[in-house]
GROMACS .gro file of N, CA and C in nm:
model
  399
    1UNK      N    1   1.975  -0.392   0.133
    1UNK     CA    2   2.041  -0.515   0.161
    1UNK      C    3   2.176  -0.509   0.217
    2UNK      N    4   2.199  -0.614   0.300
    2UNK     CA    5   2.257  -0.654   0.334
    2UNK      C    6   2.425  -0.681   0.295
    3UNK      N    7   2.506  -0.591   0.349
    3UNK     CA    8   2.692  -0.599   0.285
    3UNK      C    9   2.767  -0.593   0.379
    4UNK      N   10   2.823  -0.728   0.422
    4UNK     CA   11   2.914  -0.781   0.555
    4UNK      C   12   3.038  -0.662   0.487
    5UNK      N   13   3.074  -0.656   0.392
    5UNK     CA   14   3.208  -0.556   0.389
    5UNK      C   15   3.182  -0.424   0.440
    6UNK      N   16   3.053  -0.377   0.382
    6UNK     CA   17   3.067  -0.207   0.445
    6UNK      C   18   3.050  -0.182   0.616
    7UNK      N   19   2.976  -0.327   0.656
    7UNK     CA   20   2.961  -0.338   0.791
    7UNK      C   21   3.078  -0.344   0.876
    8UNK      N   22   3.167  -0.427   0.829
    8UNK     CA   23   3.293  -0.445   0.871
    8UNK      C   24   3.390  -0.281   0.882
    9UNK      N   25   3.387  -0.248   0.728
    9UNK     CA   26   3.433  -0.125   0.749
    9UNK      C   27   3.417  -0.044   0.849
   10UNK      N   28   3.249  -0.018   0.831
   10UNK     CA   29   3.224   0.040   0.919
   10UNK      C   30   3.283   0.044   1.059
   11UNK      N   31   3.297  -0.028   1.106
   11UNK     CA   32   3.341  -0.114   1.262
   11UNK      C   33   3.496  -0.063   1.256
   12UNK      N   34   3.564  -0.044   1.136
   12UNK     CA   35   3.691  -0.022   1.169
   12UNK      C   36   3.766  -0.204   1.140
   13UNK      N   37   3.717  -0.277   1.050
   13UNK     CA   38   3.764  -0.436   1.083
   13UNK      C   39   3.809  -0.422   0.958
   14UNK      N   40   3.949  -0.495   0.927
   14UNK     CA   41   3.969  -0.542   0.807
   14UNK      C   42   3.904  -0.648   0.691
   15UNK      N   43   3.861  -0.641   0.637
   15UNK     CA   44   3.759  -0.697   0.530
   15UNK      C   45   3.822  -0.827   0.489
   16UNK      N   46   3.828  -0.970   0.546
   16UNK     CA   47   3.904  -1.074   0.445
   16UNK      C   48   3.781  -1.174   0.452
   17UNK      N   49   3.819  -1.239   0.371
   17UNK     CA   50   3.712  -1.343   0.310
   17UNK      C   51   3.660  -1.406   0.433
   18UNK      N   52   3.748  -1.437   0.523
   18UNK     CA   53   3.700  -1.550   0.653
   18UNK      C   54   3.595  -1.443   0.764
   19UNK      N   55   3.628  -1.298   0.741
   19UNK     CA   56   3.515  -1.228   0.843
   19UNK      C   57   3.417  -1.214   0.774
   20UNK      N   58   3.451  -1.206   0.622
   20UNK     CA   59   3.303  -1.142   0.557
   20UNK      C   60   3.223  -1.327   0.536
   21UNK      N   61   3.294  -1.436   0.563
   21UNK     CA   62   3.210  -1.560   0.563
   21UNK      C   63   3.126  -1.590   0.716
   22UNK      N   64   3.230  -1.494   0.848
   22UNK     CA   65   3.170  -1.540   0.988
   22UNK      C   66   3.034  -1.435   0.992
   23UNK      N   67   3.064  -1.338   0.927
   23UNK     CA   68   2.948  -1.236   0.899
   23UNK      C   69   2.824  -1.301   0.853
   24UNK      N   70   2.860  -1.352   0.712
   24UNK     CA   71   2.703  -1.375   0.673
   24UNK      C   72   2.652  -1.516   0.741
   25UNK      N   73   2.729  -1.588   0.780
   25UNK     CA   74   2.692  -1.715   0.902
   25UNK      C   75   2.590  -1.668   0.973
   26UNK      N   76   2.661  -1.567   1.059
   26UNK     CA   77   2.598  -1.514   1.143
   26UNK      C   78   2.435  -1.424   1.117
   27UNK      N   79   2.423  -1.353   1.020
   27UNK     CA   80   2.349  -1.313   0.941
   27UNK      C   81   2.227  -1.417   0.914
   28UNK      N   82   2.263  -1.498   0.861
   28UNK     CA   83   2.176  -1.671   0.847
   28UNK      C   84   2.105  -1.701   0.919
   29UNK      N   85   2.219  -1.712   1.002
   29UNK     CA   86   2.146  -1.827   1.161
   29UNK      C   87   2.159  -1.739   1.240
   30UNK      N   88   2.171  -1.632   1.297
   30UNK     CA   89   2.143  -1.594   1.422
   30UNK      C   90   2.210  -1.577   1.553
   31UNK      N   91   2.217  -1.710   1.594
   31UNK     CA   92   2.305  -1.721   1.723
   31UNK      C   93   2.408  -1.838   1.684
   32UNK      N   94   2.500  -1.819   1.709
   32UNK     CA   95   2.570  -1.936   1.674
   32UNK      C   96   2.683  -1.945   1.764
   33UNK      N   97   2.729  -2.084   1.812
   33UNK     CA   98   2.869  -2.104   1.896
   33UNK      C   99   2.989  -2.126   1.840
   34UNK      N  100   3.144  -2.115   1.861
   34UNK     CA  101   3.262  -2.144   1.761
   34UNK      C  102   3.237  -2.246   1.712
   35UNK      N  103   3.207  -2.389   1.713
   35UNK     CA  104   3.179  -2.480   1.676
   35UNK      C  105   3.119  -2.518   1.581
   36UNK      N  106   3.010  -2.452   1.587
   36UNK     CA  107   2.902  -2.469   1.465
   36UNK      C  108   2.913  -2.332   1.358
   37UNK      N  109   3.043  -2.264   1.399
   37UNK     CA  110   3.080  -2.131   1.290
   37UNK      C  111   3.205  -2.212   1.197
   38UNK      N  112   3.251  -2.285   1.279
   38UNK     CA  113   3.407  -2.344   1.207
   38UNK      C  114   3.335  -2.475   1.113
   39UNK      N  115   3.238  -2.581   1.160
   39UNK     CA  116   3.157  -2.655   1.095
   39UNK      C  117   3.114  -2.594   0.922
   40UNK      N  118   3.034  -2.473   0.968
   40UNK     CA  119   3.002  -2.411   0.870
   40UNK      C  120   3.130  -2.363   0.763
   41UNK      N  121   3.205  -2.297   0.821
   41UNK     CA  122   3.304  -2.237   0.730
   41UNK      C  123   3.397  -2.333   0.662
   42UNK      N  124   3.464  -2.464   0.774
   42UNK     CA  125   3.497  -2.579   0.681
   42UNK      C  126   3.458  -2.576   0.564
   43UNK      N  127   3.329  -2.595   0.499
   43UNK     CA  128   3.291  -2.630   0.337
   43UNK      C  129   3.302  -2.543   0.271
   44UNK      N  130   3.368  -2.383   0.305
   44UNK     CA  131   3.393  -2.286   0.205
   44UNK      C  132   3.529  -2.267   0.237
   45UNK      N  133   3.598  -2.309   0.341
   45UNK     CA  134   3.737  -2.261   0.358
   45UNK      C  135   3.790  -2.407   0.419
   46UNK      N  136   3.842  -2.509   0.371
   46UNK     CA  137   3.866  -2.639   0.408
   46UNK      C  138   4.004  -2.627   0.512
   47UNK      N  139   4.087  -2.522   0.470
   47UNK     CA  140   4.191  -2.475   0.523
   47UNK      C  141   4.188  -2.433   0.660
   48UNK      N  142   4.079  -2.365   0.679
   48UNK     CA  143   4.035  -2.252   0.794
   48UNK      C  144   4.074  -2.328   0.927
   49UNK      N  145   4.120  -2.205   1.025
   49UNK     CA  146   4.206  -2.322   1.135
   49UNK      C  147   4.068  -2.302   1.234
   50UNK      N  148   4.068  -2.367   1.399
   50UNK     CA  149   3.974  -2.325   1.509
   50UNK      C  150   3.995  -2.208   1.560
   51UNK      N  151   4.151  -2.191   1.564
   51UNK     CA  152   4.208  -2.051   1.627
   51UNK      C  153   4.186  -1.931   1.504
   52UNK      N  154   4.161  -1.943   1.358
   52UNK     CA  155   4.158  -1.837   1.298
   52UNK      C  156   3.968  -1.802   1.310
   53UNK      N  157   3.906  -1.862   1.365
   53UNK     CA  158   3.776  -1.852   1.401
   53UNK      C  159   3.774  -1.763   1.541
   54UNK      N  160   3.845  -1.822   1.635
   54UNK     CA  161   3.879  -1.749   1.782
   54UNK      C  162   3.900  -1.602   1.742
   55UNK      N  163   4.024  -1.606   1.698
   55UNK     CA  164   4.078  -1.478   1.696
   55UNK      C  165   3.996  -1.368   1.590
   56UNK      N  166   3.945  -1.407   1.483
   56UNK     CA  167   3.836  -1.308   1.389
   56UNK      C  168   3.718  -1.283   1.503
   57UNK      N  169   3.662  -1.360   1.551
   57UNK     CA  170   3.536  -1.349   1.639
   57UNK      C  171   3.586  -1.239   1.765
   58UNK      N  172   3.677  -1.289   1.856
   58UNK     CA  173   3.715  -1.208   1.934
   58UNK      C  174   3.756  -1.056   1.898
   59UNK      N  175   3.820  -1.030   1.777
   59UNK     CA  176   3.820  -0.919   1.755
   59UNK      C  177   3.690  -0.886   1.667
   60UNK      N  178   3.598  -0.939   1.621
   60UNK     CA  179   3.488  -0.847   1.620
   60UNK      C  180   3.413  -0.827   1.712
   61UNK      N  181   3.441  -0.907   1.867
   61UNK     CA  182   3.336  -0.871   2.005
   61UNK      C  183   3.438  -0.739   2.037
   62UNK      N  184   3.594  -0.731   2.084
   62UNK     CA  185   3.638  -0.601   2.124
   62UNK      C  186   3.563  -0.450   2.044
   63UNK      N  187   3.549  -0.523   1.901
   63UNK     CA  188   3.528  -0.387   1.829
   63UNK      C  189   3.372  -0.321   1.840
   64UNK      N  190   3.280  -0.422   1.940
   64UNK     CA  191   3.163  -0.409   2.000
   64UNK      C  192   3.049  -0.433   1.825
   65UNK      N  193   3.103  -0.528   1.734
   65UNK     CA  194   3.057  -0.560   1.660
   65UNK      C  195   2.956  -0.665   1.610
   66UNK      N  196   3.012  -0.737   1.692
   66UNK     CA  197   2.955  -0.919   1.745
   66UNK      C  198   2.923  -0.930   1.923
   67UNK      N  199   2.799  -0.908   1.927
   67UNK     CA  200   2.743  -0.956   2.071
   67UNK      C  201   2.775  -1.109   2.163
   68UNK      N  202   2.900  -1.145   2.266
   68UNK     CA  203   2.886  -1.265   2.285
   68UNK      C  204   2.755  -1.317   2.410
   69UNK      N  205   2.718  -1.428   2.402
   69UNK     CA  206   2.582  -1.431   2.444
   69UNK      C  207   2.639  -1.559   2.542
   70UNK      N  208   2.617  -1.538   2.661
   70UNK     CA  209   2.676  -1.648   2.748
   70UNK      C  210   2.496  -1.720   2.793
   71UNK      N  211   2.510  -1.827   2.713
   71UNK     CA  212   2.375  -1.925   2.744
   71UNK      C  213   2.442  -2.058   2.874
   72UNK      N  214   2.355  -2.018   2.975
   72UNK     CA  215   2.341  -2.141   3.056
   72UNK      C  216   2.383  -2.283   3.041
   73UNK      N  217   2.423  -2.377   3.116
   73UNK     CA  218   2.426  -2.477   3.078
   73UNK      C  219   2.464  -2.509   2.898
   74UNK      N  220   2.537  -2.423   2.847
   74UNK     CA  221   2.594  -2.437   2.674
   74UNK      C  222   2.695  -2.316   2.688
   75UNK      N  223   2.728  -2.344   2.522
   75UNK     CA  224   2.840  -2.298   2.485
   75UNK      C  225   2.814  -2.155   2.479
   76UNK      N  226   2.885  -2.063   2.477
   76UNK     CA  227   2.863  -1.934   2.428
   76UNK      C  228   2.859  -1.916   2.275
   77UNK      N  229   2.748  -1.857   2.218
   77UNK     CA  230   2.686  -1.826   2.139
   77UNK      C  231   2.733  -1.678   2.091
   78UNK      N  232   2.748  -1.629   1.948
   78UNK     CA  233   2.766  -1.499   1.912
   78UNK      C  234   2.669  -1.436   1.835
   79UNK      N  235   2.602  -1.342   1.770
   79UNK     CA  236   2.531  -1.266   1.726
   79UNK      C  237   2.583  -1.110   1.674
   80UNK      N  238   2.539  -1.102   1.567
   80UNK     CA  239   2.570  -0.950   1.523
   80UNK      C  240   2.510  -0.854   1.639
   81UNK      N  241   2.578  -0.734   1.658
   81UNK     CA  242   2.493  -0.660   1.723
   81UNK      C  243   2.414  -0.560   1.664
   82UNK      N  244   2.287  -0.588   1.755
   82UNK     CA  245   2.147  -0.514   1.678
   82UNK      C  246   2.102  -0.434   1.803
   83UNK      N  247   1.963  -0.378   1.786
   83UNK     CA  248   1.928  -0.276   1.920
   83UNK      C  249   1.902  -0.383   2.031
   84UNK      N  250   1.899  -0.318   2.171
   84UNK     CA  251   1.948  -0.394   2.300
   84UNK      C  252   1.829  -0.464   2.296
   85UNK      N  253   1.856  -0.627   2.355
   85UNK     CA  254   1.776  -0.705   2.366
   85UNK      C  255   1.767  -0.830   2.463
   86UNK      N  256   1.670  -0.902   2.525
   86UNK     CA  257   1.748  -0.999   2.571
   86UNK      C  258   1.703  -1.168   2.506
   87UNK      N  259   1.731  -1.245   2.549
   87UNK     CA  260   1.721  -1.395   2.505
   87UNK      C  261   1.596  -1.492   2.534
   88UNK      N  262   1.551  -1.566   2.473
   88UNK     CA  263   1.494  -1.684   2.546
   88UNK      C  264   1.502  -1.825   2.456
   89UNK      N  265   1.571  -1.901   2.585
   89UNK     CA  266   1.652  -2.018   2.515
   89UNK      C  267   1.562  -2.147   2.591
   90UNK      N  268   1.577  -2.207   2.514
   90UNK     CA  269   1.513  -2.366   2.512
   90UNK      C  270   1.591  -2.437   2.547
   91UNK      N  271   1.467  -2.468   2.669
   91UNK     CA  272   1.625  -2.597   2.796
   91UNK      C  273   1.598  -2.712   2.719
   92UNK      N  274   1.505  -2.755   2.561
   92UNK     CA  275   1.458  -2.891   2.533
   92UNK      C  276   1.585  -2.892   2.425
   93UNK      N  277   1.558  -2.795   2.310
   93UNK     CA  278   1.642  -2.812   2.193
   93UNK      C  279   1.714  -2.753   2.155
   94UNK      N  280   1.730  -2.636   2.299
   94UNK     CA  281   1.852  -2.490   2.276
   94UNK      C  282   1.808  -2.371   2.153
   95UNK      N  283   1.746  -2.394   2.116
   95UNK     CA  284   1.689  -2.264   2.045
   95UNK      C  285   1.664  -2.128   2.129
   96UNK      N  286   1.723  -2.059   2.062
   96UNK     CA  287   1.762  -1.931   2.127
   96UNK      C  288   1.687  -1.813   2.046
   97UNK      N  289   1.608  -1.732   2.106
   97UNK     CA  290   1.521  -1.585   2.001
   97UNK      C  291   1.553  -1.506   2.108
   98UNK      N  292   1.558  -1.408   2.029
   98UNK     CA  293   1.566  -1.283   2.071
   98UNK      C  294   1.445  -1.195   2.080
   99UNK      N  295   1.416  -1.153   2.243
   99UNK     CA  296   1.291  -1.014   2.268
   99UNK      C  297   1.333  -0.912   2.316
  100UNK      N  298   1.234  -0.810   2.277
  100UNK     CA  299   1.278  -0.690   2.299
  100UNK      C  300   1.184  -0.693   2.460
  101UNK      N  301   1.244  -0.616   2.559
  101UNK     CA  302   1.149  -0.608   2.690
  101UNK      C  303   1.213  -0.509   2.739
  102UNK      N  304   1.120  -0.409   2.798
  102UNK     CA  305   1.177  -0.276   2.854
  102UNK      C  306   1.227  -0.309   2.997
  103UNK      N  307   1.389  -0.305   3.065
  103UNK     CA  308   1.421  -0.316   3.139
  103UNK      C  309   1.480  -0.245   3.282
  104UNK      N  310   1.421  -0.103   3.190
  104UNK     CA  311   1.437   0.004   3.286
  104UNK      C  312   1.362  -0.002   3.422
  105UNK      N  313   1.259  -0.075   3.428
  105UNK     CA  314   1.194  -0.022   3.547
  105UNK      C  315   1.265  -0.169   3.620
  106UNK      N  316   1.335  -0.260   3.587
  106UNK     CA  317   1.441  -0.355   3.645
  106UNK      C  318   1.555  -0.253   3.664
  107UNK      N  319   1.636  -0.204   3.597
  107UNK     CA  320   1.762  -0.147   3.656
  107UNK      C  321   1.689  -0.011   3.738
  108UNK      N  322   1.651   0.093   3.721
  108UNK     CA  323   1.629   0.203   3.801
  108UNK      C  324   1.562   0.138   3.932
  109UNK      N  325   1.466   0.024   3.958
  109UNK     CA  326   1.472  -0.088   4.109
  109UNK      C  327   1.595  -0.116   4.170
  110UNK      N  328   1.653  -0.195   4.108
  110UNK     CA  329   1.800  -0.231   4.156
  110UNK      C  330   1.884  -0.096   4.193
  111UNK      N  331   1.887   0.018   4.103
  111UNK     CA  332   2.001   0.082   4.144
  111UNK      C  333   1.932   0.204   4.259
  112UNK      N  334   1.825   0.200   4.281
  112UNK     CA  335   1.772   0.285   4.390
  112UNK      C  336   1.774   0.201   4.558
  113UNK      N  337   1.753   0.066   4.512
  113UNK     CA  338   1.727  -0.045   4.613
  113UNK      C  339   1.869  -0.036   4.661
  114UNK      N  340   1.977  -0.040   4.586
  114UNK     CA  341   2.152  -0.127   4.597
  114UNK      C  342   2.208   0.026   4.626
  115UNK      N  343   2.162   0.125   4.542
  115UNK     CA  344   2.291   0.247   4.520
  115UNK      C  345   2.409   0.203   4.401
  116UNK      N  346   2.350   0.129   4.345
  116UNK     CA  347   2.458   0.073   4.205
  116UNK      C  348   2.418   0.114   4.039
  117UNK      N  349   2.506   0.193   4.013
  117UNK     CA  350   2.438   0.201   3.910
  117UNK      C  351   2.476   0.089   3.757
  118UNK      N  352   2.337   0.096   3.682
  118UNK     CA  353   2.332  -0.008   3.635
  118UNK      C  354   2.412   0.044   3.490
  119UNK      N  355   2.503  -0.043   3.433
  119UNK     CA  356   2.585   0.042   3.282
  119UNK      C  357   2.487  -0.060   3.182
  120UNK      N  358   2.492  -0.208   3.208
  120UNK     CA  359   2.444  -0.286   3.092
  120UNK      C  360   2.359  -0.390   3.169
  121UNK      N  361   2.246  -0.439   3.112
  121UNK     CA  362   2.141  -0.536   3.166
  121UNK      C  363   2.164  -0.693   3.026
  122UNK      N  364   2.192  -0.798   3.087
  122UNK     CA  365   2.170  -0.886   2.970
  122UNK      C  366   2.076  -0.996   3.049
  123UNK      N  367   2.003  -1.034   2.954
  123UNK     CA  368   1.926  -1.086   3.056
  123UNK      C  369   1.893  -1.202   2.950
  124UNK      N  370   1.903  -1.345   3.002
  124UNK     CA  371   1.886  -1.459   2.964
  124UNK      C  372   1.731  -1.508   2.999
  125UNK      N  373   1.632  -1.571   2.952
  125UNK     CA  374   1.537  -1.620   2.993
  125UNK      C  375   1.526  -1.779   2.948
  126UNK      N  376   1.524  -1.854   3.043
  126UNK     CA  377   1.524  -2.019   3.000
  126UNK      C  378   1.369  -2.076   3.014
  127UNK      N  379   1.329  -2.148   2.941
  127UNK     CA  380   1.233  -2.260   2.962
  127UNK      C  381   1.232  -2.305   2.843
  128UNK      N  382   1.010  -2.356   2.789
  128UNK     CA  383   1.036  -2.449   2.718
  128UNK      C  384   0.956  -2.342   2.586
  129UNK      N  385   1.005  -2.403   2.491
  129UNK     CA  386   0.988  -2.312   2.339
  129UNK      C  387   0.848  -2.374   2.292
  130UNK      N  388   0.772  -2.328   2.202
  130UNK     CA  389   0.629  -2.380   2.179
  130UNK      C  390   0.649  -2.537   2.127
  131UNK      N  391   0.733  -2.533   2.040
  131UNK     CA  392   0.749  -2.688   1.924
  131UNK      C  393   0.758  -2.788   2.073
  132UNK      N  394   0.864  -2.761   2.167
  132UNK     CA  395   0.908  -2.864   2.237
  132UNK      C  396   0.791  -2.893   2.377
  133UNK      N  397   0.692  -2.762   2.400
  133UNK     CA  398   0.594  -2.814   2.475
  133UNK      C  399   0.518  -2.892   2.462
   0.00000   0.00000   0.00000
């Protein structure tokens, strides 16, 4: 069973009602930008500020509890950290899906061609989802 309080403690993050709510929203919705998080959390916490959301999300990104996903031509979205994966982004509706692909061949090729040591790979594919085709 998913327990956001235990997860926050495992990452040495203070457990607050706002942080628990952020984690639960991301668990429920997958990928969310700050504005959508704010809109959803206002229902539960009418006095919450946008600054509080930013502060908490940034703290969770720093502790590598949340991933920051930069989507071309859209607002940055956040997700709970999970196994390494890439993203499929629909250019029509904006839907974001996770996809697990092996990037090691690409990383090895780039390293050998450029003599550059790859530490991290973030891949975002843009196209049209099945629903929008």
